[in-house]
Coordinates of C-alpha atoms in Angstrom, one line a residue:
L1208 CA 0.0 0.0 0.0
K1209 CA 2.8 2.4 0.9
A1210 CA 4.3 2.1 -2.6
A1211 CA 1.1 2.3 -4.6
P1212 CA 0.3 5.5 -6.5
L1213 CA -3.5 5.0 -5.7
I1214 CA -5.3 2.7 -3.4
A1215 CA -9.0 1.7 -3.4
V1216 CA -10.3 1.3 0.1
D1217 CA -13.6 -0.1 1.4
T1218 CA -14.8 -0.8 4.9
E1219 CA -17.2 -3.6 5.9
T1220 CA -19.4 -2.9 8.9
T1221 CA -22.4 -3.9 11.0
S1222 CA -24.7 -1.1 9.9
V1223 CA -25.5 1.4 7.2
N1224 CA -25.9 4.0 9.9
Y1225 CA -22.4 5.5 10.2
M1226 CA -22.9 6.5 13.9
E1227 CA -23.8 2.9 14.9
A1228 CA -21.5 1.0 12.5
E1229 CA -18.8 -1.2 13.9
L1230 CA -15.8 -2.1 11.7
V1231 CA -15.8 -5.8 10.7
G1232 CA -13.0 -5.7 8.1
V1233 CA -11.4 -3.6 5.5
S1234 CA -10.5 -4.3 1.8
F1235 CA -7.9 -2.8 -0.5
C1236 CA -7.0 -2.9 -4.2
I1237 CA -3.9 -1.4 -5.8
E1238 CA -4.4 -2.8 -9.3
P1239 CA -7.5 -4.0 -11.2
G1240 CA -8.1 -7.7 -10.7
A1241 CA -6.2 -8.0 -7.4
A1242 CA -7.7 -7.1 -4.1
A1243 CA -7.4 -8.3 -0.5
Y1244 CA -9.8 -8.4 2.5
V1245 CA -8.6 -8.1 6.1
P1246 CA -11.2 -9.4 8.4
V1247 CA -11.0 -8.2 12.0
A1248 CA -14.4 -8.9 13.7
H1249 CA -16.3 -11.8 12.2
D1250 CA -17.8 -13.4 15.4
Y1251 CA -20.1 -16.2 14.2
P1252 CA -19.8 -19.6 16.0
D1253 CA -16.5 -21.3 15.0
A1254 CA -15.2 -18.3 13.0
P1255 CA -11.5 -18.6 12.4
T1256 CA -9.1 -16.5 14.5
Q1257 CA -8.5 -13.1 12.9
L1258 CA -6.0 -10.3 13.5
S1259 CA -7.3 -8.0 16.2
R1260 CA -9.0 -4.8 15.1
D1261 CA -6.7 -2.7 17.2
Y1262 CA -3.6 -4.3 15.8
V1263 CA -4.8 -3.9 12.2
L1264 CA -5.9 -0.3 12.6
S1265 CA -2.7 0.8 14.4
A1266 CA -0.7 -0.7 11.4
L1267 CA -3.0 1.0 8.9
K1268 CA -3.3 4.3 10.7
P1269 CA -0.2 6.0 9.1
I1270 CA -1.3 4.9 5.6
L1271 CA -5.0 5.9 6.0
E1272 CA -4.0 9.3 7.6
S1273 CA -1.3 10.0 5.0
E1274 CA -2.1 13.0 2.8
T1275 CA 0.3 11.8 0.1
I1276 CA -1.0 8.2 -0.3
I1277 CA -4.1 8.9 -2.5
K1278 CA -7.3 7.0 -1.9
V1279 CA -10.4 6.3 -4.0
G1280 CA -13.6 4.9 -2.6
Q1281 CA -17.2 4.4 -3.5
H1282 CA -19.2 6.8 -1.3
I1283 CA -16.0 7.3 0.7
K1284 CA -17.6 9.7 3.1
Y1285 CA -19.2 6.7 4.9
D1286 CA -15.8 5.0 5.3
K1287 CA -14.4 8.3 6.6
N1288 CA -17.1 8.5 9.2
V1289 CA -16.7 4.9 10.3
L1290 CA -12.9 5.2 10.7
A1291 CA -13.4 8.4 12.7
H1292 CA -14.9 6.3 15.5
Y1293 CA -11.6 4.5 15.8
D1294 CA -9.6 7.7 16.0
I1295 CA -8.5 7.6 12.4
T1296 CA -8.8 10.6 10.1
L1297 CA -9.0 9.3 6.6
N1298 CA -6.9 11.8 4.6
G1299 CA -5.6 11.9 1.0
I1300 CA -9.0 11.3 -0.5
G1301 CA -8.5 11.9 -4.2
F1302 CA -11.5 10.3 -5.8
D1303 CA -15.0 8.9 -5.1
T1304 CA -16.5 6.7 -7.9
M1305 CA -20.1 7.6 -6.8
L1306 CA -19.2 11.3 -7.3
E1307 CA -17.3 10.7 -10.5
S1308 CA -20.4 9.1 -12.0
Y1309 CA -22.7 11.9 -10.6
V1310 CA -20.6 14.7 -12.0
L1311 CA -20.3 13.0 -15.4
N1312 CA -24.1 12.5 -15.7
S1313 CA -26.3 13.0 -12.7
T1314 CA -29.4 11.4 -14.3
A1315 CA -28.1 8.5 -16.4
Q1316 CA -28.6 5.9 -13.7
R1317 CA -28.4 5.5 -9.9
H1318 CA -24.8 5.9 -8.5
D1319 CA -24.6 2.9 -6.2
M1320 CA -21.8 0.4 -7.0
D1321 CA -24.1 -2.4 -8.4
S1322 CA -25.7 0.0 -10.9
L1323 CA -22.3 1.6 -11.9
A1324 CA -20.5 -1.8 -12.3
L1325 CA -23.3 -2.8 -14.7
A1326 CA -23.3 0.5 -16.6
Y1327 CA -19.6 1.1 -17.0
L1328 CA -18.0 -2.4 -16.7
G1329 CA -20.9 -4.6 -17.8
H1330 CA -20.2 -6.6 -14.6
K1331 CA -22.8 -8.0 -12.3
T1332 CA -21.5 -7.7 -8.8
I1333 CA -22.2 -10.0 -5.8
H1334 CA -25.2 -8.4 -4.2
F1335 CA -25.3 -8.1 -0.4
E1336 CA -28.6 -10.1 -0.2
E1337 CA -26.9 -13.0 -2.0
I1338 CA -24.6 -13.6 1.0
A1339 CA -26.6 -12.1 3.8
G1340 CA -30.2 -13.0 3.0
K1341 CA -33.2 -10.7 3.0
G1342 CA -35.7 -9.1 5.4
A1343 CA -35.9 -9.6 9.1
K1344 CA -33.5 -12.6 9.0
Q1345 CA -30.8 -10.7 7.1
L1346 CA -27.3 -11.3 8.7
T1347 CA -25.0 -8.4 9.6
F1348 CA -21.5 -8.6 8.1
N1349 CA -19.9 -10.0 11.2
Q1350 CA -22.1 -13.0 11.0
I1351 CA -21.2 -13.9 7.4
G1352 CA -18.7 -16.7 6.8
L1353 CA -15.3 -15.6 5.6
E1354 CA -15.5 -17.8 2.5
E1355 CA -18.4 -15.6 1.3
A1356 CA -17.4 -12.4 3.0
G1357 CA -13.9 -12.4 1.5
P1358 CA -14.8 -12.4 -2.2
Y1359 CA -17.7 -9.9 -1.7
A1360 CA -15.5 -7.4 0.2
A1361 CA -12.5 -7.7 -2.1
E1362 CA -14.8 -7.3 -5.1
D1363 CA -15.9 -4.0 -3.7
A1364 CA -12.4 -2.6 -3.6
D1365 CA -11.5 -4.1 -7.0
I1366 CA -14.7 -2.7 -8.7
T1367 CA -14.0 0.7 -7.1
M1368 CA -10.6 0.8 -8.7
R1369 CA -11.9 -0.4 -12.1
L1370 CA -14.8 2.1 -12.0
H1371 CA -12.4 4.9 -11.2
Q1372 CA -10.3 4.1 -14.2
A1373 CA -13.3 3.9 -16.5
I1374 CA -15.1 7.1 -15.4
W1375 CA -12.0 9.2 -14.8
A1376 CA -10.9 8.5 -18.4
K1377 CA -14.2 10.2 -19.5
L1378 CA -13.8 13.1 -17.1
E1379 CA -10.3 13.8 -18.2
N1380 CA -11.7 14.9 -21.6
E1381 CA -14.1 17.4 -19.9
P1382 CA -11.9 20.0 -18.0
K1383 CA -14.9 21.7 -16.4
L1384 CA -16.5 18.5 -15.1
K1385 CA -13.1 17.3 -13.9
A1386 CA -12.6 20.6 -12.0
L1387 CA -16.0 20.3 -10.4
L1388 CA -15.2 16.8 -9.1
V1389 CA -11.7 17.6 -7.8
D1390 CA -12.2 21.1 -6.5
V1391 CA -15.8 20.9 -5.3
E1392 CA -17.5 17.5 -4.9
V1393 CA -14.6 15.6 -3.3
P1394 CA -13.6 18.4 -0.8
V1395 CA -17.3 18.9 0.1
A1396 CA -17.6 15.2 0.9
C1397 CA -14.9 15.7 3.6
V1398 CA -16.6 18.9 4.9
L1399 CA -20.0 17.0 5.1
S1400 CA -18.3 14.2 7.0
R1401 CA -17.1 16.6 9.7
M1402 CA -20.6 18.1 9.9
E1403 CA -22.3 14.8 10.2
Q1404 CA -20.0 13.6 13.0
Q1405 CA -20.5 17.0 14.7
G1406 CA -24.3 16.5 14.8
V1407 CA -26.8 19.0 16.1
L1408 CA -28.2 19.6 19.6
I1409 CA -31.9 19.2 20.1
E1410 CA -34.2 19.9 23.1
S1411 CA -36.2 16.7 23.2
Q1412 CA -38.5 18.0 26.0
R1413 CA -39.7 20.9 23.9
L1414 CA -40.5 18.5 21.0
R1415 CA -42.4 16.1 23.2
Q1416 CA -44.5 18.9 24.4
Q1417 CA -45.1 20.0 20.8
S1418 CA -46.1 16.5 19.9
Q1419 CA -48.8 16.6 22.5
D1420 CA -50.1 20.0 21.3
L1421 CA -50.2 18.7 17.8
A1422 CA -52.0 15.6 18.7
T1423 CA -54.7 17.8 20.4
R1424 CA -55.0 20.0 17.3
I1425 CA -55.1 17.1 14.9
A1426 CA -57.9 15.4 16.9
E1427 CA -59.9 18.7 16.8
L1428 CA -59.4 19.1 13.1
E1429 CA -60.5 15.5 12.5
K1430 CA -63.7 16.2 14.4
E1431 CA -64.3 19.4 12.5
V1432 CA -63.8 17.6 9.1
H1433 CA -66.3 14.9 10.2
E1434 CA -68.9 17.5 11.2
E1435 CA -68.4 19.4 7.9
A1436 CA -68.8 16.1 5.9
G1437 CA -71.8 15.1 8.0
E1438 CA -70.3 11.6 8.7
V1439 CA -67.3 9.9 10.2
F1440 CA -64.7 8.6 7.7
N1441 CA -61.0 7.8 7.5
L1442 CA -59.1 10.9 6.5
G1443 CA -56.2 8.9 5.3
S1444 CA -58.2 6.9 2.8
P1445 CA -58.2 8.4 -0.8
K1446 CA -61.3 6.2 -1.7
Q1447 CA -63.4 7.5 1.2
L1448 CA -62.2 11.0 0.6
Q1449 CA -63.2 10.8 -3.1
H1450 CA -66.7 9.7 -2.0
I1451 CA -67.0 12.7 0.4
L1452 CA -65.6 15.4 -1.8
F1453 CA -66.8 14.5 -5.2
E1454 CA -69.9 12.4 -4.7
K1455 CA -71.4 13.7 -1.5
M1456 CA -70.4 17.3 -1.6
S1457 CA -70.2 17.5 -5.5
L1458 CA -67.0 19.6 -5.5
P1459 CA -65.5 20.2 -9.0
V1460 CA -63.2 17.4 -10.2
I1461 CA -59.8 19.1 -11.1
K1462 CA -57.7 16.1 -12.0
K1463 CA -58.1 12.4 -12.5
T1464 CA -55.9 9.5 -11.5
P1465 CA -54.5 7.2 -14.3
K1466 CA -57.5 4.9 -13.6
G1467 CA -60.0 7.7 -14.2
A1468 CA -61.0 8.3 -10.6
P1469 CA -61.1 11.9 -9.2
S1470 CA -57.7 12.7 -7.7
T1471 CA -57.3 13.8 -4.1
S1472 CA -53.6 14.7 -4.4
E1473 CA -51.9 17.5 -2.6
E1474 CA -52.2 20.0 -5.5
V1475 CA -55.8 19.2 -6.1
L1476 CA -56.7 19.8 -2.4
Q1477 CA -54.6 23.0 -2.5
E1478 CA -56.7 24.3 -5.4
L1479 CA -60.0 23.3 -3.8
A1480 CA -58.9 24.8 -0.5
L1481 CA -58.9 28.3 -2.1
E1482 CA -62.7 28.1 -2.3
F1483 CA -64.0 25.4 0.0
P1484 CA -63.6 25.0 3.8
L1485 CA -63.4 21.2 4.0
P1486 CA -60.3 20.8 1.7
K1487 CA -58.7 23.7 3.6
K1488 CA -59.1 21.8 6.9
L1489 CA -57.8 18.6 5.3
M1490 CA -54.7 20.4 4.1
E1491 CA -54.0 21.6 7.6
Y1492 CA -54.7 18.1 9.0
R1493 CA -52.2 16.6 6.5
G1494 CA -49.6 19.2 7.2
L1495 CA -49.8 18.8 11.0
T1496 CA -49.9 14.9 10.8
K1497 CA -46.8 14.9 8.6
L1498 CA -44.9 17.3 11.0
K1499 CA -45.8 15.2 14.0
N1500 CA -44.9 11.9 12.4
T1501 CA -41.7 13.1 10.7
Y1502 CA -40.3 15.5 13.3
T1503 CA -41.8 16.0 16.7
D1504 CA -42.3 12.2 17.4
K1505 CA -39.2 11.1 15.6
L1506 CA -36.4 13.5 16.4
P1507 CA -36.1 12.8 20.1
K1508 CA -35.7 9.1 19.3
M1509 CA -32.9 9.9 16.9
I1510 CA -30.6 11.4 19.6
N1511 CA -27.4 9.4 19.7
H1512 CA -26.7 7.9 23.1
R1513 CA -22.9 8.6 22.8
T1514 CA -23.0 12.2 21.7
G1515 CA -26.4 13.4 22.9
R1516 CA -26.9 14.9 19.4
V1517 CA -28.8 14.1 16.2
H1518 CA -26.7 13.1 13.2
T1519 CA -28.2 13.5 9.7
S1520 CA -26.8 12.1 6.5
Y1521 CA -26.1 14.4 3.6
H1522 CA -26.3 13.1 0.1
Q1523 CA -24.4 14.5 -2.8
A1524 CA -25.6 12.2 -5.6
I1525 CA -29.4 12.2 -5.4
T1526 CA -30.8 15.4 -6.9
A1527 CA -30.4 16.1 -10.6
T1528 CA -29.2 19.7 -10.1
G1529 CA -26.3 19.3 -7.7
R1530 CA -28.2 20.3 -4.6
L1531 CA -27.5 18.4 -1.4
S1532 CA -30.3 16.4 0.3
S1533 CA -30.4 15.0 3.8
T1534 CA -32.1 12.0 5.5
D1535 CA -32.5 10.5 8.9
P1536 CA -33.6 13.2 9.8
N1537 CA -34.3 15.3 6.7
L1538 CA -33.3 18.7 7.9
Q1539 CA -34.2 20.5 4.7
N1540 CA -37.9 19.9 4.8
I1541 CA -38.9 21.5 8.1
P1542 CA -41.5 24.0 7.1
I1543 CA -40.6 27.6 7.8
R1544 CA -43.7 29.4 6.6
N1545 CA -46.0 28.2 9.4
E1546 CA -45.8 28.5 13.1
E1547 CA -45.8 24.8 13.8
G1548 CA -42.7 24.3 11.6
R1549 CA -41.0 27.2 13.2
K1550 CA -41.6 25.6 16.6
V1551 CA -39.7 22.5 15.4
R1552 CA -36.8 24.8 14.5
Q1553 CA -36.9 26.3 18.0
A1554 CA -35.8 22.9 19.4
F1555 CA -32.5 23.2 17.5
V1556 CA -30.3 24.8 20.1
P1557 CA -26.6 25.6 20.7
R1558 CA -24.5 24.2 23.6
E1559 CA -23.8 26.2 26.7
G1560 CA -21.9 29.5 26.0
Y1561 CA -22.7 29.4 22.2
K1562 CA -25.3 31.0 19.9
I1563 CA -26.8 29.7 16.7
V1564 CA -26.0 31.7 13.6
A1565 CA -27.9 31.2 10.3
A1566 CA -26.2 32.7 7.3
D1567 CA -28.0 32.6 4.0
Y1568 CA -27.7 33.9 0.5
S1569 CA -30.2 36.6 -0.3
Q1570 CA -32.2 36.0 -3.5
I1571 CA -29.4 34.0 -5.0
E1572 CA -31.3 32.4 -7.9
L1573 CA -32.5 35.8 -9.1
R1574 CA -29.0 37.1 -8.9
I1575 CA -27.8 34.1 -11.0
M1576 CA -30.6 34.9 -13.5
A1577 CA -29.3 38.4 -13.8
H1578 CA -25.7 37.0 -14.3
L1579 CA -26.8 34.4 -16.9
S1580 CA -29.1 36.6 -18.9
G1581 CA -26.9 39.6 -18.7
D1582 CA -30.1 41.7 -18.7
E1583 CA -29.1 45.4 -18.2
G1584 CA -32.2 46.2 -16.1
L1585 CA -31.7 43.3 -13.6
L1586 CA -27.9 43.8 -13.4
D1587 CA -28.5 47.5 -12.7
A1588 CA -31.1 46.9 -9.9
F1589 CA -28.8 44.4 -8.1
A1590 CA -25.7 46.6 -8.6
H1591 CA -27.5 49.4 -6.8
G1592 CA -28.8 47.2 -4.1
R1593 CA -32.4 48.0 -4.9
D1594 CA -35.3 45.8 -3.6
I1595 CA -35.6 43.6 -6.7
H1596 CA -39.3 42.9 -6.5
K1597 CA -40.1 46.6 -6.0
A1598 CA -37.8 47.5 -8.9
T1599 CA -39.6 44.9 -11.1
A1600 CA -43.0 46.2 -10.0
A1601 CA -42.0 49.8 -10.9
E1602 CA -40.9 48.6 -14.4
V1603 CA -43.9 46.3 -15.1
F1604 CA -46.6 48.7 -13.8
G1605 CA -44.9 51.8 -15.1
V1606 CA -44.8 53.7 -11.7
T1607 CA -41.9 55.2 -9.7
L1608 CA -40.3 53.1 -6.9
D1609 CA -42.1 55.1 -4.2
E1610 CA -45.5 54.5 -5.8
V1611 CA -45.2 50.7 -5.8
T1612 CA -48.0 49.2 -3.7
T1613 CA -47.7 46.1 -1.6
E1614 CA -50.0 44.3 -4.0
Q1615 CA -47.9 45.3 -7.0
R1616 CA -44.7 44.1 -5.2
R1617 CA -46.4 40.8 -4.5
S1618 CA -47.3 40.4 -8.2
A1619 CA -43.8 41.3 -9.2
K1620 CA -42.3 38.8 -6.8
A1621 CA -44.6 36.0 -8.2
I1622 CA -43.4 36.9 -11.7
N1623 CA -39.7 37.0 -10.7
F1624 CA -39.8 33.6 -9.0
G1625 CA -42.3 32.2 -11.6
L1626 CA -39.8 32.9 -14.4
I1627 CA -37.0 31.1 -12.6
Y1628 CA -39.2 28.0 -12.5
G1629 CA -40.3 28.4 -16.1
M1630 CA -43.9 29.2 -15.2
S1631 CA -46.4 29.9 -17.9
A1632 CA -49.1 32.7 -17.9
F1633 CA -51.6 30.0 -16.9
G1634 CA -49.5 29.2 -13.8
L1635 CA -49.0 32.8 -12.9
A1636 CA -52.8 33.5 -13.2
K1637 CA -53.4 30.6 -10.8
Q1638 CA -50.9 31.9 -8.3
L1639 CA -52.1 35.5 -8.4
N1640 CA -55.7 34.5 -8.6
I1641 CA -56.3 36.7 -11.7
P1642 CA -57.6 36.1 -15.2
R1643 CA -55.2 34.4 -17.6
H1644 CA -55.1 37.3 -20.1
E1645 CA -54.1 39.7 -17.3
A1646 CA -51.3 37.4 -16.3
Q1647 CA -50.2 37.2 -19.9
K1648 CA -50.1 41.0 -20.0
Y1649 CA -47.9 41.2 -16.9
M1650 CA -45.5 38.7 -18.5
D1651 CA -45.4 40.6 -21.8
L1652 CA -44.6 43.8 -20.0
Y1653 CA -41.9 42.1 -17.9
F1654 CA -40.2 40.8 -21.1
E1655 CA -40.5 44.2 -22.7
R1656 CA -38.7 45.8 -19.7
Y1657 CA -36.2 42.9 -19.3
P1658 CA -35.5 41.7 -22.9
G1659 CA -32.3 39.9 -21.8
V1660 CA -34.3 37.5 -19.7
L1661 CA -36.5 36.5 -22.6
E1662 CA -33.5 36.1 -24.9
Y1663 CA -31.8 33.9 -22.2
M1664 CA -34.9 31.7 -21.8
D1665 CA -35.2 31.2 -25.6
S1666 CA -31.6 30.5 -26.2
T1667 CA -31.4 28.1 -23.2
R1668 CA -34.4 26.1 -24.6
E1669 CA -32.8 26.0 -28.0
G1670 CA -29.3 25.0 -26.6
A1671 CA -30.9 22.3 -24.6
K1672 CA -32.6 20.8 -27.6
E1673 CA -29.4 20.9 -29.6
K1674 CA -27.0 19.5 -26.9
G1675 CA -29.4 17.5 -24.8
Y1676 CA -28.2 19.2 -21.6
V1677 CA -27.9 22.6 -19.9
E1678 CA -24.9 23.9 -17.8
T1679 CA -24.4 25.9 -14.6
V1680 CA -22.0 28.8 -14.5
F1681 CA -19.3 26.4 -13.4
G1682 CA -20.0 23.8 -16.1
R1683 CA -22.1 21.3 -14.1
R1684 CA -24.3 19.5 -16.6
L1685 CA -28.0 18.5 -16.4
Y1686 CA -29.0 16.1 -19.1
L1687 CA -32.6 16.4 -20.3
P1688 CA -33.7 13.2 -22.1
D1689 CA -37.3 14.5 -22.5
I1690 CA -36.4 17.8 -24.2
K1691 CA -37.4 16.4 -27.6
A1692 CA -40.2 14.1 -26.3
S1693 CA -43.3 13.7 -28.5
N1694 CA -45.4 13.9 -25.3
G1695 CA -46.1 17.6 -24.9
A1696 CA -46.3 17.5 -21.0
R1697 CA -43.0 15.8 -20.7
R1698 CA -41.4 18.1 -23.2
K1699 CA -42.7 21.2 -21.4
G1700 CA -41.5 19.8 -18.1
A1701 CA -38.0 19.4 -19.6
E1702 CA -38.1 22.9 -20.9
R1703 CA -39.0 24.3 -17.5
A1704 CA -36.1 22.2 -16.0
A1705 CA -33.8 23.6 -18.7
I1706 CA -34.5 27.1 -17.5
N1707 CA -34.4 26.4 -13.8
A1708 CA -31.5 23.9 -13.5
P1709 CA -28.7 26.3 -14.4
M1710 CA -29.9 28.7 -11.6
Q1711 CA -30.6 26.0 -9.0
G1712 CA -27.4 24.2 -10.0
T1713 CA -25.3 27.3 -9.9
A1714 CA -26.7 28.2 -6.4
A1715 CA -25.8 24.6 -5.3
D1716 CA -22.2 25.0 -6.7
I1717 CA -21.8 28.3 -4.9
I1718 CA -22.9 27.1 -1.5
K1719 CA -20.6 24.1 -1.8
M1720 CA -17.7 26.4 -2.6
A1721 CA -18.6 28.5 0.4
M1722 CA -18.6 25.5 2.6
I1723 CA -15.1 24.5 1.5
K1724 CA -13.8 28.1 2.1
V1725 CA -15.5 28.3 5.5
D1726 CA -14.4 24.9 6.6
D1727 CA -10.8 25.7 5.7
W1728 CA -11.0 28.8 7.8
I1729 CA -12.6 27.0 10.7
T1730 CA -9.8 24.4 10.6
S1731 CA -7.2 27.1 10.6
L1732 CA -8.7 28.5 13.9
E1733 CA -7.5 25.4 15.8
S1734 CA -10.3 26.0 18.4
D1735 CA -13.9 25.0 18.7
D1736 CA -15.1 28.6 18.7
V1737 CA -17.0 28.0 15.4
L1738 CA -18.8 24.8 14.3
M1739 CA -20.6 24.4 11.0
M1740 CA -23.7 22.3 11.8
M1741 CA -26.1 22.2 9.0
Q1742 CA -26.6 23.1 5.3
V1743 CA -30.2 23.8 4.2
H1744 CA -30.3 24.8 0.5
D1745 CA -29.0 28.4 0.5
E1746 CA -28.3 28.6 4.2
L1747 CA -25.4 27.5 6.5
V1748 CA -26.1 27.1 10.2
F1749 CA -23.3 27.5 12.8
E1750 CA -22.7 27.2 16.6
I1751 CA -20.5 30.0 17.6
R1752 CA -19.0 30.8 21.0
E1753 CA -20.5 34.0 22.4
E1754 CA -17.3 35.9 23.2
H1755 CA -16.2 36.0 19.6
L1756 CA -19.6 36.2 18.0
E1757 CA -19.5 39.5 16.2
E1758 CA -16.1 39.1 14.6
Q1759 CA -16.7 35.4 13.5
V1760 CA -20.1 36.3 12.0
K1761 CA -18.4 39.0 9.9
N1762 CA -15.8 36.5 8.8
I1763 CA -18.4 33.9 7.7
V1764 CA -20.5 36.5 5.8
S1765 CA -17.4 37.8 4.0
L1766 CA -16.2 34.3 3.1
M1767 CA -19.6 33.3 1.8
E1768 CA -19.9 36.5 -0.3
Q1769 CA -16.6 35.8 -1.9
A1770 CA -17.2 32.2 -2.7
A1771 CA -17.8 33.0 -6.3
V1772 CA -17.6 36.0 -8.6
L1773 CA -20.6 36.8 -10.7
N1774 CA -21.6 40.0 -12.6
V1775 CA -23.8 40.9 -9.6
P1776 CA -22.8 41.1 -5.9
L1777 CA -23.5 38.0 -3.7
V1778 CA -25.2 39.1 -0.5
V1779 CA -25.4 37.1 2.7
E1780 CA -27.7 37.8 5.6
A1781 CA -26.8 36.4 9.0
G1782 CA -29.0 36.1 12.0
V1783 CA -28.1 35.2 15.6
G1784 CA -30.3 33.5 18.2
D1785 CA -30.6 31.0 21.1
N1786 CA -32.2 28.6 18.6
W1787 CA -32.5 28.0 14.9
D1788 CA -35.8 29.8 14.5
E1789 CA -34.6 32.9 16.4
A1790 CA -31.5 33.1 14.1
H1791 CA -33.8 33.9 11.2

């Protein structure tokens, strides 16, 4: 290993949860076709004697921690997290085959090893179920016989090496994609690993109380819905709901399911809720039930017994656009617009002597739209720090900035954000609750005032049809297989994505670059004055020691604003509080 120019490394453990996983063995590969597995903790009856875990890890520590011995892994962040429990910092991470595949084409297939081996090498790997069984009786890796475990584990390292060679060869011909992998995705994986191990502090008592309050409100709502419907029925049953809404109450059918029955989906209820009280209560009922089941009941149970904190998992290779997602718990879906969601955020607190700081990019996607479209009007508004929605309203409605009414600003905001998501006049009319011809008039006026935006949208659609993909400012690609689809709805969907993806993807790239910059700075402090805790779309959340608060917040804002250079200034707003909600 010491002499190899590149080593593929893979850990075998007892759990997919990195906080609970215990190391069972580790495999290595230094050239395709030759790999080795070192078992350290197979403990089934009559398992052969193995080298002890402590002995193996102390021998490997200098190699694993070396910055100069370069490693490649498949989803190597997991291995980094597991080794951290044994006081080993996995350094010298050069490549990750999952991220290589994701950067090359985020939507071609899933990015797990079995899918990639099939796609790039035409090789069917040994699947875990084949050696461990399925379902409740599935064995953990320490219970699997060495004659099965050895080939499975060694294959993982070997396939990782071969995948790296296959995908890297393709990336080498694409300088922008190669730079994204090496300068952004791989370093961010290491930053995320530190954040995941750090975890976040949660007041479980507060959440338990909120669960009780929610249960009371949910029961009240259920009773109100039953009274309104004139009978008792199961709110969770689409069939019973169909009967009540469309047969008994004769509400208008907005959409049908593939089988031709009236749909009771979220968007249908949302539309009906604008005019009818029962769907409105149902929406509230669904929202509160989801919040209770997903967060207030679950979060207290997810607190790790060792650290007393909750540890999420961030995923880099799930979304098509480059945005991170998070699971167990999903920190990015806690509603912020309603009071109940904000109460969940109030349970996210700092340790003693610290404050929570939330720093987020202000209107970043609109700023990226200004940069990409090069529209003079938009660039000018941002350059002079004007309220962009107010400025748009003044242009569209032909009034001065001082004359803009709240209503006009609201309409302008809907147009601004609608355009980012490729919204049609029909969509805008629905959102603003105005006739379609009026919405069309607003959009025509908007494009008259901001011709660069229209030009950008047209050329983006054309470019996407020609190349089959669109790009972010930094060259990340989003492939759009449906852009030439004969099915109109699918083609329109792809056209909307073509307009939105460069903005959402560029915003994702920028926050990743900011995380790398901020993490480098935090590491250089050599203290625990500042901890980066969470990433939620355009926002980073920190725990900062009170004595140095002002100075450190300034540093963070400045680093985030300098993460990338666009034709408009990046603006970061930071808030401070005793919990996550207060920091907004």
